[in-house]
Amino acid sequence: MDLRVQPAARLRGRIRVPGDKSISHRALLLGALGKGRTKIQGFPANADCLATLDCLRALGVRAERTASEEISVYGRGKLQQPVRILDAKNSGTTVRLLLGLLAGQHFTSTLTGDASLCRRPMGRVTAPLRQMGARIFGREGGRYVPLTITGGALQGITYRLPVASAQVKSALLLAGLQATGTTALEEPAPSRDHTERMLAYLGVELVREGTRVSIKGPQSPVGGRIVVPGDISSAAFLLVAGLLVPEGQVVITGVGVNPTRTGILDLLTGAGGKIRIGNHRVFNGEPVADLVIEPSQLKSFRISGPLVPRLVDEIPVLAVAATQAAGTTVIRDAGELRLKESDRLQVVVQGLRKLGGAVEEMSDGLTIYGPTPLKGTLLESHGDHRMAMAWVIAGLLARGETVVKGAECIGVSFPGFTRCLAGLGAEVS
Ligand code: S3P
C-alpha cells in the first residue's frame, strides 16, 4: 500500500493514541502465567500484540474479547504443548519474551517469524536462558529464529546484560519467575521497566536497585485489572508533527509517561519544543499524562549514552525533526538501531537524503545538519512500521507530495495512524 502525503500548514485537535505495545505484550504474558483472570483495558489491536495473543492461544490460553479494546486472559500457569509452530510475525518482543516464558514450561515448541524477524539477533536471549537450563536449538547455534525450545526445571542465574535491552531483561525475568533460586540481572543502562512494574502490581516480589533487579522463584502473578496507557512511541509521531507544522495545537490524552520511556519529552523540551505535560495520574503502577503541543522553533540536539534506551524507538522520527532544527544534531551509541525491524540508521540516511536533508552516517549513529527545507519524494518503508510513519511526518513538513511505499506495515503498531492524522487536519490518503 502506498500513502500519499500532502504538506500540512496546520494541525489541530485532541486525540488518543492506541494502548502501549510493550505494556500490552506483558499484560498478555503475565496474565497467561498468573492465577485467575487478568482483564486488560485499552488493549491495542495491532499486529504485534495480536501475534502474542495468537501464540498464547496456541499454548492453550483462554483469552476473550470482553468489550471494545478489552481482553480477558485466564491464567493457567502451566501452558499446553502447541500442535503448531508459534508465529511471532514481525514482533521481536513476542519471540524474545515468549522464549523466557517457554523456558520454564516442560515441553518442546518451535517459534518463527517473518523475514525481518529471522534476521534479528536472538543469541542475547538464548545464551542466558540456556545457562538457566533451557534447551534451545536453531539456526546458527540458536542465534536466529526458527528456534525450538525445550523448557524444564530452571535455576536462577546472576547475569550482566551485554546491552541495555528490556526484551532480554524481561525474558530473563519471566524465566526467573519460574526458576528455583534467585535470578539477578544487571543492565549497562536503565531500559524500560514495564515488566518490573507489572510484576509488582500483580503481587510478585522483586528487588530493584538502580540498574539491578532480582527475583526469587518460583512465584506466580495474581491476575488483576490492567489499564494500558497510550503508547508514547506512537504519540511521538504526532508530537513531532505538532511541533513542526507551522500552526495549530495538538493535544494527546492518556499517554504513558514512565520515565524509562520519556527521553523524547526531555530531549524536545530541552531543544525548545513547547510541550506541556499535565493531568498526571497512575494506572497500575504506570504514570500517565496528557500532552499539549504547540508549534516551535527547535534547536539541534544530542542523543547518546543512557538517553538512547529511553527513546530508542523514537530515533527515526527524531532524525526527521533534526532536519528542521537549527544546528548540528548528533546521535551516537545507537548501533542497536541496525538490529530493529530494519537497519534504521541506513534507512534513515537513504530517505533523508532523498528528501533533501543533510545527513552523515556513522557506525553507531548519525549527524544531521539543520535546518534544511525538505522536498516531497518517493520513500520506502522497508517493511518497518516506524520508518513508514516517520516518512509520513516528513511528508507533512516537505514541499510537494510525498509517497510512502509499503505503508501497510504501520498496522504493526498503530493501525489508526492515518485516521488520527486526518482528524488533526492532515491530508494523507
Ligand atoms: C521493547 C524493547 C525495545 C524496543 C522494542 C520494544 C520491549 O527493544 O525497541 O520496540 O517491549 O521490551 P530492545 O529490548 O531490543 O532494546
CSV table of N, CA and C in Angstrom, one decimal, residues 137-239:
chain,number,residue,atom,x,y,z
A,137,PHE,N,17.4,-25.1,20.3
A,137,PHE,CA,18.1,-25.4,19.0
A,137,PHE,C,17.6,-24.5,17.9
A,138,GLY,N,18.5,-24.2,17.0
A,138,GLY,CA,18.0,-23.4,15.9
A,138,GLY,C,19.2,-22.9,15.0
A,139,ARG,N,18.9,-22.1,14.1
A,139,ARG,CA,19.8,-21.6,13.1
A,139,ARG,C,21.0,-21.0,13.8
A,140,GLU,N,22.2,-21.2,13.2
A,140,GLU,CA,23.5,-20.6,13.7
A,140,GLU,C,23.6,-20.8,15.2
A,141,GLY,N,23.4,-22.0,15.6
A,141,GLY,CA,23.6,-22.3,17.0
A,141,GLY,C,22.6,-21.7,17.9
A,142,GLY,N,21.4,-21.5,17.4
A,142,GLY,CA,20.3,-20.9,18.2
A,142,GLY,C,20.4,-19.4,18.3
A,143,ARG,N,20.9,-18.8,17.3
A,143,ARG,CA,21.0,-17.3,17.4
A,143,ARG,C,19.9,-16.6,16.5
A,144,TYR,N,19.2,-17.4,15.7
A,144,TYR,CA,18.1,-16.8,14.9
A,144,TYR,C,16.9,-17.7,14.9
A,145,VAL,N,15.7,-17.1,14.7
A,145,VAL,CA,14.6,-18.0,14.5
A,145,VAL,C,14.6,-18.5,13.1
A,146,PRO,N,14.0,-19.7,12.8
A,146,PRO,CA,13.2,-20.5,13.7
A,146,PRO,C,14.0,-21.2,14.8
A,147,LEU,N,13.4,-21.2,16.0
A,147,LEU,CA,14.1,-21.8,17.2
A,147,LEU,C,13.1,-22.8,17.8
A,148,THR,N,13.7,-23.9,18.3
A,148,THR,CA,12.9,-24.9,19.0
A,148,THR,C,13.4,-24.9,20.5
A,149,ILE,N,12.5,-24.8,21.4
A,149,ILE,CA,12.9,-24.7,22.8
A,149,ILE,C,12.3,-25.8,23.6
A,150,THR,N,13.1,-26.5,24.4
A,150,THR,CA,12.5,-27.5,25.3
A,150,THR,C,12.7,-26.9,26.7
A,151,GLY,N,11.6,-26.5,27.4
A,151,GLY,CA,11.7,-25.9,28.7
A,151,GLY,C,11.8,-27.0,29.8
A,152,GLY,N,12.0,-26.6,31.0
A,152,GLY,CA,12.1,-27.5,32.1
A,152,GLY,C,12.4,-26.8,33.4
A,153,ALA,N,13.0,-27.6,34.3
A,153,ALA,CA,13.4,-27.1,35.6
A,153,ALA,C,14.5,-26.1,35.4
A,154,LEU,N,14.3,-24.8,35.8
A,154,LEU,CA,15.3,-23.8,35.6
A,154,LEU,C,16.0,-23.4,37.0
A,155,GLN,N,17.2,-23.0,36.9
A,155,GLN,CA,18.0,-22.5,38.0
A,155,GLN,C,18.2,-21.0,37.8
A,156,GLY,N,18.0,-20.2,38.9
A,156,GLY,CA,18.3,-18.8,38.8
A,156,GLY,C,19.7,-18.5,38.5
A,157,ILE,N,20.0,-17.4,37.8
A,157,ILE,CA,21.4,-17.1,37.5
A,157,ILE,C,21.7,-15.6,37.9
A,158,THR,N,23.0,-15.3,38.0
A,158,THR,CA,23.4,-13.9,38.1
A,158,THR,C,23.9,-13.5,36.7
A,159,TYR,N,23.4,-12.4,36.1
A,159,TYR,CA,23.7,-12.2,34.7
A,159,TYR,C,23.8,-10.7,34.5
A,160,ARG,N,24.9,-10.3,33.8
A,160,ARG,CA,25.1,-8.9,33.4
A,160,ARG,C,24.7,-8.8,31.9
A,161,LEU,N,23.7,-8.0,31.6
A,161,LEU,CA,23.3,-8.0,30.2
A,161,LEU,C,24.3,-7.2,29.4
A,162,PRO,N,24.7,-7.7,28.2
A,162,PRO,CA,25.7,-7.0,27.4
A,162,PRO,C,25.2,-5.7,26.8
A,163,VAL,N,23.9,-5.6,26.5
A,163,VAL,CA,23.2,-4.4,26.0
A,163,VAL,C,22.0,-4.0,26.9
A,164,ALA,N,21.7,-2.7,27.0
A,164,ALA,CA,20.5,-2.3,27.7
A,164,ALA,C,19.3,-2.7,26.9
A,165,SER,N,18.7,-3.8,27.2
A,165,SER,CA,17.5,-4.3,26.4
A,165,SER,C,16.4,-4.8,27.3
A,166,ALA,N,15.3,-4.1,27.2
A,166,ALA,CA,14.2,-4.5,28.0
A,166,ALA,C,13.6,-5.9,27.6
A,167,GLN,N,13.8,-6.2,26.3
A,167,GLN,CA,13.3,-7.5,25.9
A,167,GLN,C,14.1,-8.6,26.5
A,168,VAL,N,15.5,-8.5,26.6
A,168,VAL,CA,16.3,-9.5,27.2
A,168,VAL,C,16.0,-9.6,28.7
A,169,LYS,N,16.0,-8.4,29.3
A,169,LYS,CA,15.7,-8.4,30.8
A,169,LYS,C,14.4,-9.0,31.1
A,170,SER,N,13.3,-8.7,30.3
A,170,SER,CA,12.0,-9.3,30.6
A,170,SER,C,11.9,-10.8,30.3
A,171,ALA,N,12.6,-11.2,29.3
A,171,ALA,CA,12.7,-12.7,29.0
A,171,ALA,C,13.3,-13.4,30.2
A,172,LEU,N,14.3,-12.8,30.8
A,172,LEU,CA,15.0,-13.5,31.9
A,172,LEU,C,14.2,-13.3,33.2
A,173,LEU,N,13.4,-12.3,33.3
A,173,LEU,CA,12.5,-12.2,34.5
A,173,LEU,C,11.4,-13.2,34.4
A,174,LEU,N,10.9,-13.4,33.2
A,174,LEU,CA,9.8,-14.4,33.0
A,174,LEU,C,10.4,-15.8,33.3
A,175,ALA,N,11.6,-16.1,32.9
A,175,ALA,CA,12.2,-17.4,33.2
A,175,ALA,C,12.5,-17.4,34.7
A,176,GLY,N,13.0,-16.3,35.3
A,176,GLY,CA,13.3,-16.3,36.7
A,176,GLY,C,12.1,-16.5,37.6
A,177,LEU,N,11.0,-16.0,37.2
A,177,LEU,CA,9.7,-16.2,37.9
A,177,LEU,C,9.4,-17.7,38.1
A,178,GLN,N,9.8,-18.5,37.1
A,178,GLN,CA,9.5,-20.0,37.1
A,178,GLN,C,10.7,-20.8,37.6
A,179,ALA,N,11.8,-20.1,37.9
A,179,ALA,CA,13.1,-20.9,38.3
A,179,ALA,C,13.1,-21.1,39.8
A,180,THR,N,14.1,-22.0,40.1
A,180,THR,CA,14.4,-22.2,41.6
A,180,THR,C,15.5,-21.2,41.9
A,181,GLY,N,15.4,-20.5,43.0
A,181,GLY,CA,16.5,-19.6,43.4
A,181,GLY,C,16.4,-18.3,42.8
A,182,THR,N,17.4,-17.5,43.0
A,182,THR,CA,17.4,-16.1,42.6
A,182,THR,C,18.0,-15.8,41.2
A,183,THR,N,17.3,-15.0,40.4
A,183,THR,CA,17.8,-14.6,39.1
A,183,THR,C,18.1,-13.1,39.4
A,184,ALA,N,19.4,-12.7,39.2
A,184,ALA,CA,19.8,-11.3,39.5
A,184,ALA,C,20.4,-10.8,38.2
A,185,LEU,N,19.8,-9.7,37.7
A,185,LEU,CA,20.2,-9.1,36.5
A,185,LEU,C,20.8,-7.7,36.7
A,186,GLU,N,21.8,-7.4,35.8
A,186,GLU,CA,22.3,-6.0,35.8
A,186,GLU,C,22.4,-5.5,34.4
A,187,GLU,N,21.9,-4.3,34.2
A,187,GLU,CA,22.0,-3.7,32.8
A,187,GLU,C,23.0,-2.6,32.7
A,188,PRO,N,23.6,-2.4,31.5
A,188,PRO,CA,24.6,-1.3,31.4
A,188,PRO,C,23.9,0.1,31.6
A,189,ALA,N,22.6,0.2,31.3
A,189,ALA,CA,21.9,1.5,31.5
A,189,ALA,C,20.4,1.1,31.6
A,190,PRO,N,19.6,1.9,32.3
A,190,PRO,CA,18.2,1.5,32.5
A,190,PRO,C,17.4,1.4,31.2
A,191,SER,N,16.8,0.3,31.0
A,191,SER,CA,15.8,0.2,29.9
A,191,SER,C,14.4,0.2,30.4
A,192,ARG,N,13.4,0.2,29.6
A,192,ARG,CA,12.0,0.3,30.0
A,192,ARG,C,11.7,-0.7,31.1
A,193,ASP,N,11.0,-0.3,32.1
A,193,ASP,CA,10.8,-1.2,33.3
A,193,ASP,C,9.4,-1.6,33.5
A,194,HIS,N,8.7,-1.8,32.3
A,194,HIS,CA,7.2,-2.2,32.4
A,194,HIS,C,7.1,-3.6,33.1
A,195,THR,N,8.0,-4.5,32.8
A,195,THR,CA,7.8,-5.8,33.4
A,195,THR,C,7.9,-5.8,34.9
A,196,GLU,N,8.9,-5.0,35.4
A,196,GLU,CA,9.1,-4.9,36.8
A,196,GLU,C,7.9,-4.3,37.5
A,197,ARG,N,7.4,-3.2,36.9
A,197,ARG,CA,6.2,-2.6,37.5
A,197,ARG,C,5.0,-3.5,37.4
A,198,MET,N,4.8,-4.2,36.4
A,198,MET,CA,3.6,-5.1,36.3
A,198,MET,C,3.8,-6.3,37.2
A,199,LEU,N,5.0,-6.8,37.3
A,199,LEU,CA,5.1,-7.9,38.3
A,199,LEU,C,4.8,-7.5,39.7
A,200,ALA,N,5.3,-6.3,40.1
A,200,ALA,CA,5.0,-5.8,41.4
A,200,ALA,C,3.5,-5.6,41.6
A,201,TYR,N,2.9,-5.0,40.5
A,201,TYR,CA,1.4,-4.7,40.6
A,201,TYR,C,0.6,-6.0,40.7
A,202,LEU,N,1.1,-7.1,40.1
A,202,LEU,CA,0.4,-8.4,40.2
A,202,LEU,C,0.9,-9.3,41.4
A,203,GLY,N,1.5,-8.6,42.3
A,203,GLY,CA,1.8,-9.3,43.6
A,203,GLY,C,3.1,-10.1,43.7
A,204,VAL,N,4.0,-9.9,42.7
A,204,VAL,CA,5.2,-10.7,42.7
A,204,VAL,C,6.3,-9.9,43.4
A,205,GLU,N,7.1,-10.5,44.2
A,205,GLU,CA,8.1,-9.8,45.0
A,205,GLU,C,9.4,-9.8,44.1
A,206,LEU,N,9.9,-8.6,44.0
A,206,LEU,CA,11.2,-8.4,43.3
A,206,LEU,C,12.0,-7.3,43.9
A,207,VAL,N,13.3,-7.3,43.8
A,207,VAL,CA,14.1,-6.3,44.4
A,207,VAL,C,14.8,-5.5,43.3
A,208,ARG,N,14.6,-4.1,43.4
A,208,ARG,CA,15.2,-3.3,42.4
A,208,ARG,C,16.1,-2.3,43.0
A,209,GLU,N,17.3,-2.1,42.4
A,209,GLU,CA,18.3,-1.1,42.9
A,209,GLU,C,19.0,-0.6,41.7
A,210,GLY,N,18.7,0.6,41.3
A,210,GLY,CA,19.3,1.2,40.1
A,210,GLY,C,19.1,0.3,38.9
A,211,THR,N,20.3,-0.1,38.3
A,211,THR,CA,20.2,-0.9,37.1
A,211,THR,C,20.1,-2.4,37.4
A,212,ARG,N,19.9,-2.7,38.7
A,212,ARG,CA,19.9,-4.1,39.1
A,212,ARG,C,18.4,-4.5,39.5
A,213,VAL,N,18.1,-5.8,39.1
A,213,VAL,CA,16.8,-6.3,39.5
A,213,VAL,C,17.0,-7.8,39.8
A,214,SER,N,16.4,-8.2,40.9
A,214,SER,CA,16.4,-9.7,41.2
A,214,SER,C,15.1,-10.2,41.6
A,215,ILE,N,14.9,-11.4,41.3
A,215,ILE,CA,13.6,-12.1,41.6
A,215,ILE,C,13.9,-13.5,42.1
A,216,LYS,N,13.1,-13.9,43.1
A,216,LYS,CA,13.3,-15.2,43.7
A,216,LYS,C,12.2,-16.1,43.2
A,217,GLY,N,12.5,-17.2,42.6
A,217,GLY,CA,11.4,-18.0,42.1
A,217,GLY,C,11.3,-19.3,42.9
A,218,PRO,N,10.3,-20.1,42.7
A,218,PRO,CA,9.2,-19.7,41.8
A,218,PRO,C,8.1,-18.9,42.5
A,219,GLN,N,7.5,-18.0,41.7
A,219,GLN,CA,6.4,-17.2,42.1
A,219,GLN,C,5.3,-17.1,41.0
A,220,SER,N,4.1,-16.8,41.4
A,220,SER,CA,3.0,-16.6,40.4
A,220,SER,C,2.4,-15.3,40.5
A,221,PRO,N,2.2,-14.6,39.4
A,221,PRO,CA,1.5,-13.3,39.5
A,221,PRO,C,0.0,-13.6,39.8
A,222,VAL,N,-0.7,-12.7,40.4
A,222,VAL,CA,-2.1,-12.9,40.6
A,222,VAL,C,-2.9,-11.9,39.7
A,223,GLY,N,-3.8,-12.5,38.9
A,223,GLY,CA,-4.5,-11.8,37.9
A,223,GLY,C,-5.2,-10.5,38.5
A,224,GLY,N,-5.3,-9.5,37.6
A,224,GLY,CA,-5.9,-8.3,38.1
A,224,GLY,C,-6.4,-7.5,36.9
A,225,ARG,N,-6.7,-6.2,37.1
A,225,ARG,CA,-7.2,-5.3,36.0
A,225,ARG,C,-6.0,-4.5,35.6
A,226,ILE,N,-5.7,-4.5,34.3
A,226,ILE,CA,-4.6,-3.6,33.8
A,226,ILE,C,-5.2,-2.7,32.8
A,227,VAL,N,-5.0,-1.4,33.1
A,227,VAL,CA,-5.4,-0.3,32.1
A,227,VAL,C,-4.2,0.1,31.4
A,228,VAL,N,-4.2,-0.1,30.1
A,228,VAL,CA,-3.0,0.2,29.3
A,228,VAL,C,-2.9,1.7,28.9
A,229,PRO,N,-1.9,2.4,29.2
A,229,PRO,CA,-1.8,3.8,28.8
A,229,PRO,C,-1.5,3.9,27.3
A,230,GLY,N,-1.8,5.1,26.8
A,230,GLY,CA,-1.4,5.3,25.4
A,230,GLY,C,0.1,5.2,25.1
A,231,ASP,N,0.4,4.8,24.0
A,231,ASP,CA,1.8,4.4,23.7
A,231,ASP,C,2.6,5.7,23.3
A,232,ILE,N,3.6,6.1,24.1
A,232,ILE,CA,4.4,7.3,23.8
A,232,ILE,C,5.1,7.1,22.5
A,233,SER,N,5.5,5.9,22.2
A,233,SER,CA,6.2,5.7,20.9
A,233,SER,C,5.3,5.9,19.7
A,234,SER,N,4.0,5.8,19.8
A,234,SER,CA,3.1,6.1,18.8
A,234,SER,C,2.8,7.6,18.8
A,235,ALA,N,2.6,8.1,20.0
A,235,ALA,CA,2.4,9.6,20.2
A,235,ALA,C,3.6,10.4,19.6
A,236,ALA,N,4.8,9.8,19.6
A,236,ALA,CA,6.0,10.5,19.2
A,236,ALA,C,5.8,11.1,17.8
A,237,PHE,N,5.1,10.4,16.9
A,237,PHE,CA,5.0,10.9,15.5
A,237,PHE,C,4.1,12.1,15.5
A,238,LEU,N,3.0,12.1,16.3
A,238,LEU,CA,2.1,13.2,16.3
A,238,LEU,C,2.7,14.4,17.1
A,239,LEU,N,3.5,14.1,18.0
A,239,LEU,CA,4.2,15.1,18.8
A,239,LEU,C,5.2,15.9,17.9
